[in-house]
Short mmCIF file of C-alpha atoms and ligand atoms in Angstrom, two decimals:
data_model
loop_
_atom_site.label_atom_id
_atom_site.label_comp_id
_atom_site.label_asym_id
_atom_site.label_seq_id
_atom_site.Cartn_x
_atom_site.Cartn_y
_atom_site.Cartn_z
CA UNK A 9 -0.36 18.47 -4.34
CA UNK A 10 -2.74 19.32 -7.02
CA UNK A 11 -5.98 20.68 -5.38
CA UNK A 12 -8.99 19.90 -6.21
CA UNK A 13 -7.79 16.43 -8.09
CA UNK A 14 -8.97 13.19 -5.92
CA UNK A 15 -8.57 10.23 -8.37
CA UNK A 16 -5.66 8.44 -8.28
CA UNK A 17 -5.69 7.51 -11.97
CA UNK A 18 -5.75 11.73 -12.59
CA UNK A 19 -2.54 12.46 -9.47
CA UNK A 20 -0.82 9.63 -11.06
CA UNK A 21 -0.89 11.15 -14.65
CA UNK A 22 0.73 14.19 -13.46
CA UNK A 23 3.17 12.22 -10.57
CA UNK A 24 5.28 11.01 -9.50
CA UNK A 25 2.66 10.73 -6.68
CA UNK A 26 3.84 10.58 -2.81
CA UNK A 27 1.21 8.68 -0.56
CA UNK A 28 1.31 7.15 2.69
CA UNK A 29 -0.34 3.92 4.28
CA UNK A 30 -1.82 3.77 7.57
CA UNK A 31 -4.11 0.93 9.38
CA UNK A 32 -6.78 1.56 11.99
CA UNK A 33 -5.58 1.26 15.39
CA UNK A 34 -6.64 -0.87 17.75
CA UNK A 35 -7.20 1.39 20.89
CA UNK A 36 -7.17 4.28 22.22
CA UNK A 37 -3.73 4.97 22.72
CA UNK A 38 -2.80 3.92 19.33
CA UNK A 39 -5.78 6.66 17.68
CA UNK A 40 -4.00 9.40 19.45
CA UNK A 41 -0.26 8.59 17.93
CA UNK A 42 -2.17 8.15 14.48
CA UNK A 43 -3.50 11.52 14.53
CA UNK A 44 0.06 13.02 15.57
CA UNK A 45 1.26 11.27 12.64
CA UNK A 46 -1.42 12.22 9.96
CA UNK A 47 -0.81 15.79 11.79
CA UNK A 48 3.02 15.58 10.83
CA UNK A 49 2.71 13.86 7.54
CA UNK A 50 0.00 15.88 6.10
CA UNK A 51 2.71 19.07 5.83
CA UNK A 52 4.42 17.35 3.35
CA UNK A 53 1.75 17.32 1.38
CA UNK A 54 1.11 13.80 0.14
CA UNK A 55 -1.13 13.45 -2.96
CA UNK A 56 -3.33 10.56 -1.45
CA UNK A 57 -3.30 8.12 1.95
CA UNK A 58 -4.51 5.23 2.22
CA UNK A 59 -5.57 2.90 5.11
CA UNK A 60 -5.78 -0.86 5.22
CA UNK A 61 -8.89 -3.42 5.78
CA UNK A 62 -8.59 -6.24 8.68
CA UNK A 63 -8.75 -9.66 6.65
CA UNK A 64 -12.16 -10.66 5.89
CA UNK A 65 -13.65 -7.28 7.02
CA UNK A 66 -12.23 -7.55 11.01
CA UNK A 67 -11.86 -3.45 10.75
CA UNK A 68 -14.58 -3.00 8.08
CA UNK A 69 -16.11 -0.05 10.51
CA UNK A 70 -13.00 1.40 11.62
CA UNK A 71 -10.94 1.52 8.31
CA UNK A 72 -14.43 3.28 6.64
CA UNK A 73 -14.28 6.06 9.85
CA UNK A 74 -10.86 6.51 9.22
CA UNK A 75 -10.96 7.02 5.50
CA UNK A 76 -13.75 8.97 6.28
CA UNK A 77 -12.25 10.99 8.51
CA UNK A 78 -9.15 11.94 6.12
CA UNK A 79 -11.94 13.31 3.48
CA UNK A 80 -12.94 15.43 5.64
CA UNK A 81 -10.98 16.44 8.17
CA UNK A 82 -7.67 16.65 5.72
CA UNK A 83 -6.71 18.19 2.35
CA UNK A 84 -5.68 15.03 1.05
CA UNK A 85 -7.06 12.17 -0.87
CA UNK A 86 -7.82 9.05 1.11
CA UNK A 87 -7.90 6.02 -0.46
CA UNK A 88 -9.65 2.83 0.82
CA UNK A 89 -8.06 -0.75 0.86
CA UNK A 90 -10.72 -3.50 0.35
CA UNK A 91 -10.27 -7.14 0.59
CA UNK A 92 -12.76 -9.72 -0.91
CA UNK A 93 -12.49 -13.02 1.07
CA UNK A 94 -15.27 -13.94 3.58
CA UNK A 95 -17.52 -11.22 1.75
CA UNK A 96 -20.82 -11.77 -0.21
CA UNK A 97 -21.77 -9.22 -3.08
CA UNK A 98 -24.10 -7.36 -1.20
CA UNK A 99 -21.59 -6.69 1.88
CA UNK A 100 -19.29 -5.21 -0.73
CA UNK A 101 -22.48 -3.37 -2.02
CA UNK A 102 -23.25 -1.47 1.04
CA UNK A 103 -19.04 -1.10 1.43
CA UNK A 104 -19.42 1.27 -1.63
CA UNK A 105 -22.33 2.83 -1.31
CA UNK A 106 -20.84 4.09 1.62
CA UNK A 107 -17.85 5.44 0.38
CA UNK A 108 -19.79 7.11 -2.37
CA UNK A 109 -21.95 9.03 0.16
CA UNK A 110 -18.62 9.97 1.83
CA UNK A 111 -17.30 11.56 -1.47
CA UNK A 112 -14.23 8.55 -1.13
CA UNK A 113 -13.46 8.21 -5.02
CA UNK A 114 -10.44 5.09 -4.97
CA UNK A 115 -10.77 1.77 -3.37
CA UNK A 116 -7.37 -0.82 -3.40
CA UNK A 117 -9.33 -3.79 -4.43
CA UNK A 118 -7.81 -6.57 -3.04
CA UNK A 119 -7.89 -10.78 -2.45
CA UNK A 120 -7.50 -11.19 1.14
CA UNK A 121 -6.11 -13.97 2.68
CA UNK A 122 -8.04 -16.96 3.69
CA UNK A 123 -8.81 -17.65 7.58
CA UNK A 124 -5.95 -18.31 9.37
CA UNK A 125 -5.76 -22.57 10.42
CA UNK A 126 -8.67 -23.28 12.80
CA UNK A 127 -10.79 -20.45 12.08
CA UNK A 128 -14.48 -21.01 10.55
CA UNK A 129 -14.54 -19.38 6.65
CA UNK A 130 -17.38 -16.61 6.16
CA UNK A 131 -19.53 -16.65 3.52
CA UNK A 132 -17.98 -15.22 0.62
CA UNK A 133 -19.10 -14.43 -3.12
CA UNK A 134 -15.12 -13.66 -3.76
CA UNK A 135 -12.42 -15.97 -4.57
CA UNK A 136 -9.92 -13.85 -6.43
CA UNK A 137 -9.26 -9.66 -6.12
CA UNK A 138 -10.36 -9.77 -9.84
CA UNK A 139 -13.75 -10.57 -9.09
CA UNK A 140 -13.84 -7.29 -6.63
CA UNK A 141 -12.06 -4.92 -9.46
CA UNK A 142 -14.87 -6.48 -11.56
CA UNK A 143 -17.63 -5.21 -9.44
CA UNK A 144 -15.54 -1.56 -8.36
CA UNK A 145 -15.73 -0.91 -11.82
CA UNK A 146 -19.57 -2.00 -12.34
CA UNK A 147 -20.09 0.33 -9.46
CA UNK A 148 -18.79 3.00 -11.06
CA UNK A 149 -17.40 6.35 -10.04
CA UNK A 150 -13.94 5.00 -8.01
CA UNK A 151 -10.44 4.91 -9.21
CA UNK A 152 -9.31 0.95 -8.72
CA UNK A 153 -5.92 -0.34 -7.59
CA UNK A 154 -4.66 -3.54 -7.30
CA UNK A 155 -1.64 -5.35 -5.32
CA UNK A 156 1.42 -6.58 -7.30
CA UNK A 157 3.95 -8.35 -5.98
CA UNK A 158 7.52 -7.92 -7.34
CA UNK A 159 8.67 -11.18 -6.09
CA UNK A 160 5.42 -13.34 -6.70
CA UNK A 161 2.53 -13.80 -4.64
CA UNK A 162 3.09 -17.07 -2.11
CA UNK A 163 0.33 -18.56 -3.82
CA UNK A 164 1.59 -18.42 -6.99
CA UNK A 165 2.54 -21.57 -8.69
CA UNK A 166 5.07 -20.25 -11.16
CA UNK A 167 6.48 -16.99 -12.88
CA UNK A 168 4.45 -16.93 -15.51
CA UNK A 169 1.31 -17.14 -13.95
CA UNK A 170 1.13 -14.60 -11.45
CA UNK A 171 2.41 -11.80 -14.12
CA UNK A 172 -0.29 -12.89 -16.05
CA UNK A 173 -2.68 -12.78 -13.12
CA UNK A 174 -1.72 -9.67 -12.27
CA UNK A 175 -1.66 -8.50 -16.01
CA UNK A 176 -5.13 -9.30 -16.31
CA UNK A 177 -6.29 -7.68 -13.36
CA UNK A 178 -4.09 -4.49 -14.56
CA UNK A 179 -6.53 -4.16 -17.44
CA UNK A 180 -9.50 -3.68 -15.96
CA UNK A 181 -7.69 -1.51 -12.97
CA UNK A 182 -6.19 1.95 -12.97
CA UNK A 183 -2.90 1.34 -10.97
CA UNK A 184 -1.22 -0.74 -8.82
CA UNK A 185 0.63 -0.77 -5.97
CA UNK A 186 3.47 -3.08 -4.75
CA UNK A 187 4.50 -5.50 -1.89
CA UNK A 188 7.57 -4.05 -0.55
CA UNK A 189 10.88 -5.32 -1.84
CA UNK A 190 14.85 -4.24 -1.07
CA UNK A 191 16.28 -4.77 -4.23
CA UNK A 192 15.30 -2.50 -7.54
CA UNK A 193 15.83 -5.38 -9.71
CA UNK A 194 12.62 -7.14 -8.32
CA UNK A 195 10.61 -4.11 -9.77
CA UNK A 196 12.23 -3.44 -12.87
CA UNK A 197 12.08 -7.07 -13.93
CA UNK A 198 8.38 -6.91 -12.81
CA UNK A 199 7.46 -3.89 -15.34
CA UNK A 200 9.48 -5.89 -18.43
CA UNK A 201 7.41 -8.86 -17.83
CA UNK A 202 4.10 -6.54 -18.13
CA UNK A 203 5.59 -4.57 -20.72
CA UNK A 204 5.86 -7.83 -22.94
CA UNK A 205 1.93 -8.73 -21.64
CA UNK A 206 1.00 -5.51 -23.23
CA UNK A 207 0.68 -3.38 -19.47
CA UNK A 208 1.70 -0.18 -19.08
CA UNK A 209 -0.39 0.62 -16.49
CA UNK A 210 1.38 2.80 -13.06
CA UNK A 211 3.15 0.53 -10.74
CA UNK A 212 3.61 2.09 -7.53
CA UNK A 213 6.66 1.19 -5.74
CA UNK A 214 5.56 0.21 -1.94
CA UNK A 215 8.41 1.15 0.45
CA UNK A 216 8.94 0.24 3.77
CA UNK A 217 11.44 1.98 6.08
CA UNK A 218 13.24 -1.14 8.43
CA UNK A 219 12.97 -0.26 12.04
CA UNK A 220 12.46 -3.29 13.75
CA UNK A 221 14.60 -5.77 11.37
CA UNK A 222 12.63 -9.12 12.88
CA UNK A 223 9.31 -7.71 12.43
CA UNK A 224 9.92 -6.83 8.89
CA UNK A 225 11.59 -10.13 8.26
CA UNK A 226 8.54 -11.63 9.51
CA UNK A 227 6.10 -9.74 7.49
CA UNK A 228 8.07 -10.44 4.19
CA UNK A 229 7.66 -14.06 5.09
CA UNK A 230 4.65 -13.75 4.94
CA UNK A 231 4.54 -11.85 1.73
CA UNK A 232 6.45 -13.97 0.04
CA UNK A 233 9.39 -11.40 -0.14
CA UNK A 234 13.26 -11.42 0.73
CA UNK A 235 15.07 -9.79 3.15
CA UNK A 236 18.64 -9.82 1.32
CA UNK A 237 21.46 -10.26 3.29
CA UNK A 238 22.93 -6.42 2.89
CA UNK A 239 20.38 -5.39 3.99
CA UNK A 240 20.67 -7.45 7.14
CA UNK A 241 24.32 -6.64 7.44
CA UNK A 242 23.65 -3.17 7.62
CA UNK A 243 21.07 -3.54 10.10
CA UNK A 244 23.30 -5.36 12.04
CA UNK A 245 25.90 -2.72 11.82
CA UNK A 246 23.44 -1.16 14.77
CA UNK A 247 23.75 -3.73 16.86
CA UNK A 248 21.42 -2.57 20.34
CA UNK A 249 20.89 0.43 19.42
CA UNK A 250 17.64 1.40 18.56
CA UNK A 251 17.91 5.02 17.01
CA UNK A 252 21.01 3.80 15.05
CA UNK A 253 18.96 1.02 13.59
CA UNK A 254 16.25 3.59 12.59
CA UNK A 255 18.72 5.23 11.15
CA UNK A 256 20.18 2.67 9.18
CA UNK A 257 16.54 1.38 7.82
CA UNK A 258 16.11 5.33 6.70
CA UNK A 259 19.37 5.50 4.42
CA UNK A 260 18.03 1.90 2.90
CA UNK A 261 14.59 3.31 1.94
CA UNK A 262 16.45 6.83 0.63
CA UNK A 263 18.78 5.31 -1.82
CA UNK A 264 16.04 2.38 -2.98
CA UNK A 265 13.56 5.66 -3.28
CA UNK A 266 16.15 7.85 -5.05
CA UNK A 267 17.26 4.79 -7.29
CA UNK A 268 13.06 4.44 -8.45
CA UNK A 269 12.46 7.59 -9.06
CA UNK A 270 15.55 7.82 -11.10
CA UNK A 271 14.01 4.56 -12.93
CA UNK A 272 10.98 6.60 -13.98
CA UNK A 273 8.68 4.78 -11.16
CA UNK A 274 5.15 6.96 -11.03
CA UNK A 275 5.57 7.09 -7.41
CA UNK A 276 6.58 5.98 -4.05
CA UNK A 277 3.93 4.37 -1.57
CA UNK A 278 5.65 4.44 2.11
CA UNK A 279 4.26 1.90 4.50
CA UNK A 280 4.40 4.34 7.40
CA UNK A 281 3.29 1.83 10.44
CA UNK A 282 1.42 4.93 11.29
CA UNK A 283 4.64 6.50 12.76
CA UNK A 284 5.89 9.51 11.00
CA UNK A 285 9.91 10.16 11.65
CA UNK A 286 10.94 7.72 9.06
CA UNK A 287 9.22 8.85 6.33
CA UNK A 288 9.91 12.64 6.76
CA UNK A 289 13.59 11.68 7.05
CA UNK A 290 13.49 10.09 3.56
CA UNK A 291 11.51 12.50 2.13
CA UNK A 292 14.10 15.43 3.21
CA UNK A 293 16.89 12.90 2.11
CA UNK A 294 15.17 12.83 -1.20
CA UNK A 295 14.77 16.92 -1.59
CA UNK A 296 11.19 16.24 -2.22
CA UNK A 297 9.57 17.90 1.20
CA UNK A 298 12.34 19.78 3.06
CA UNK A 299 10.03 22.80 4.60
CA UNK A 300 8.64 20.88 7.59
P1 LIG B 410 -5.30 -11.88 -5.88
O1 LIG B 410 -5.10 -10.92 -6.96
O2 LIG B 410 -6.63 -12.55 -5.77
O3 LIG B 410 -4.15 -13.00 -5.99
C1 LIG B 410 -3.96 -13.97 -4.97
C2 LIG B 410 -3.32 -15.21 -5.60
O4 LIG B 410 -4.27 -15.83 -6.49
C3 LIG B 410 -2.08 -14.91 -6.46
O5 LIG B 410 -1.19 -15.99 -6.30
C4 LIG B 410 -2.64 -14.86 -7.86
O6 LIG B 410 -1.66 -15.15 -8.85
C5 LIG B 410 -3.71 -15.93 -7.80
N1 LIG B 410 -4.82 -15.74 -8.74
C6 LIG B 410 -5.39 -14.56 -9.09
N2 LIG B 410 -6.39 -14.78 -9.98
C7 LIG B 410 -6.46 -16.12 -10.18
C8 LIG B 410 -7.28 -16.99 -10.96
N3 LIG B 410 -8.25 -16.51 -11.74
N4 LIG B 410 -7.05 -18.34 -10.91
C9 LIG B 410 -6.05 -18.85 -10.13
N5 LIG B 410 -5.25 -18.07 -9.36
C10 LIG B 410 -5.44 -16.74 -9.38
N6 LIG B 410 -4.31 -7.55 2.95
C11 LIG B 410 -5.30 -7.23 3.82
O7 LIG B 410 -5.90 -8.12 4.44
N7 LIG B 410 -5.66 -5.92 4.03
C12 LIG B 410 -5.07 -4.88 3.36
O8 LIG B 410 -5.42 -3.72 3.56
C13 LIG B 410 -4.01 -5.19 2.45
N8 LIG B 410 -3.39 -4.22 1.75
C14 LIG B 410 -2.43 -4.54 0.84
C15 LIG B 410 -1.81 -3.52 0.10
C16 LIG B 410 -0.83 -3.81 -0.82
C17 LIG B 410 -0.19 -2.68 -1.62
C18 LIG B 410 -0.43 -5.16 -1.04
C19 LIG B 410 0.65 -5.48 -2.03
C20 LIG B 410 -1.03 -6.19 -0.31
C21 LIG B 410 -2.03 -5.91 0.63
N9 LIG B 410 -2.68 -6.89 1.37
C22 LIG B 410 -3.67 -6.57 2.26
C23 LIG B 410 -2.27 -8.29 1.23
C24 LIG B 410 -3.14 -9.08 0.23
O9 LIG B 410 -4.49 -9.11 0.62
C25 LIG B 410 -2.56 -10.49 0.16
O10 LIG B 410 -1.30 -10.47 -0.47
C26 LIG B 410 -3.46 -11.52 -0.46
O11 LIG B 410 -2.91 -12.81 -0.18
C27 LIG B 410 -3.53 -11.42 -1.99
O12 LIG B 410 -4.12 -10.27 -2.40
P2 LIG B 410 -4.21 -9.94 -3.96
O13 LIG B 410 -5.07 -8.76 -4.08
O14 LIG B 410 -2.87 -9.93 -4.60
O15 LIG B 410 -5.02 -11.26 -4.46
#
């Protein structure tokens, strides 16, 4: 941890960084397992956390308490998600004026997804996340990430097109941060294609530690990502047994972690699910935190 440094840009210039996602709960219950979690993970000493935003603003309160909350109840740097769809300009106005007054200095400026089938659009001034890094950056003062997605966005209609999406967003942002993937190769191949745009911007390797192997099949579905068929063997391998399956996700994330920080990546992002075993497992399997 480097005290005192609060912008992402600046902790990943002297990383590898180590940061944590979390989303706002939706009740009571779920607060008070959050804050045992941010209570665990904050003695490894993570360089920033960040905390996602409900589609089209559906947690726009709670994820600004939260991030609020970890500036000033925590050492570490928090770092806001924001999503653009269903807002207008001035809605993403009072968003950062907000987070300025709270001394919150990096905002993951994001696209959104549209309303799911059936639902009514909101207003928005937004169509793409560009827009929003557009107007971060106006704004002034915040460090800006974007998403990139190793194996495309869904909405992509080729290759070539979303790297140069996402190239051109890279320019005007600091850093990005990835969907989750299973396979280094993904990555790797990702950074060569925006190597030969002309981007050598940090790409943050998102990780997510397998507990429940159907949810995360579901949610990289959704993401557009692959759940290769190792992995799923592996999983497998624990057939009812719940701790053995934890287990088993753990020793995936370790080696794909050891293998991209062996690749040079500027950091590792862990999609914690706001639970905190899985992550301080890999992080001790790594070497990297071992005095919790
Ligand atoms: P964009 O960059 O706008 O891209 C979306 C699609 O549009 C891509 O296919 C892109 O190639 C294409 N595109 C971009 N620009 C143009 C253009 N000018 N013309 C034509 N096509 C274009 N979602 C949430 O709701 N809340 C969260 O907190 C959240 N956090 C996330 C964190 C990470 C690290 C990641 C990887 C994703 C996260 N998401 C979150 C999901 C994200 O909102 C969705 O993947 C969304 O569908 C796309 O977001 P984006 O920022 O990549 O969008």
């Amino acid at each position: 941890m480097l005290y005192g440094v609060t912008k992402i840009a600046d902790l990943l210039a002297a990383g590898p960084t180590i940061s944590f996602e979390f989303f706002p709960p939706k009740n009571e219950a779920g607060w008070l397992s959050l804050g045992r979690a941010i209570a665990e993970l904050e003695h490894l000493e993570p360089h920033f956390v960040s905390v996602t935003y409900g589609a089209g603003g559906s947690t726009r309160t709670k994820t600004a308490d939260l991030v609020s909350w970890v500036r000033r109840q925590t050492h570490i740097a928090p770092m806001a998600h924001l999503t653009c769809a269903g807002h207008t300009k001035a809605d993403i106005r009072d968003i950062l004026l907000n987070y300025r007054a709270e001394g919150v200095e990096n905002i993951l400026a994001l696209g959104g997804d549209p309303p799911a089938h059936g639902e009514a659009p909101s207003e928005s001034d937004y169509r793409y996340s560009l827009e929003l890094v557009h107007d971060v950056a106006d704004f002034g003062g915040f460090s800006v990430g974007v998403a990139a997605h190793p194996e495309l966005h869904p909405r992509s209609p080729d290759r070539a097109t979303d790297r140069q999406h996402l190239a051109t967003k890279l320019h005007s942002a600091d850093f990005a941060i990835t969907q989750f993937f299973f396979d280094i190769h993904h990555y790797l191949e990702m950074l060569d294609e925006l190597a030969a745009l002309n981007v050598h911007k940090p790409v943050v390797p998102g990780i997510m530690p397998i507990s429940n192997l159907g949810q995360v099949t579901r949610m990289a579905h959704m993401s557009g990502a692959d759940v290769p068929s190792w992995v799923v063997e592996r999983m497998a391998k624990a057939g009812d047994d719940l701790d053995e399956a934890e287990r088993i996700g753990v020793d995936i994330a370790s080696d794909l972690s050891a293998q991209l920080l062996d690749a040079g990546a500027p950091g590792l992002h862990f999609y914690t699910l706001n639970r905190s075993w899985a992550t301080r497992e890999i992080m001790r399997n790594l070497g990297l935190r071992d005095r919790d």
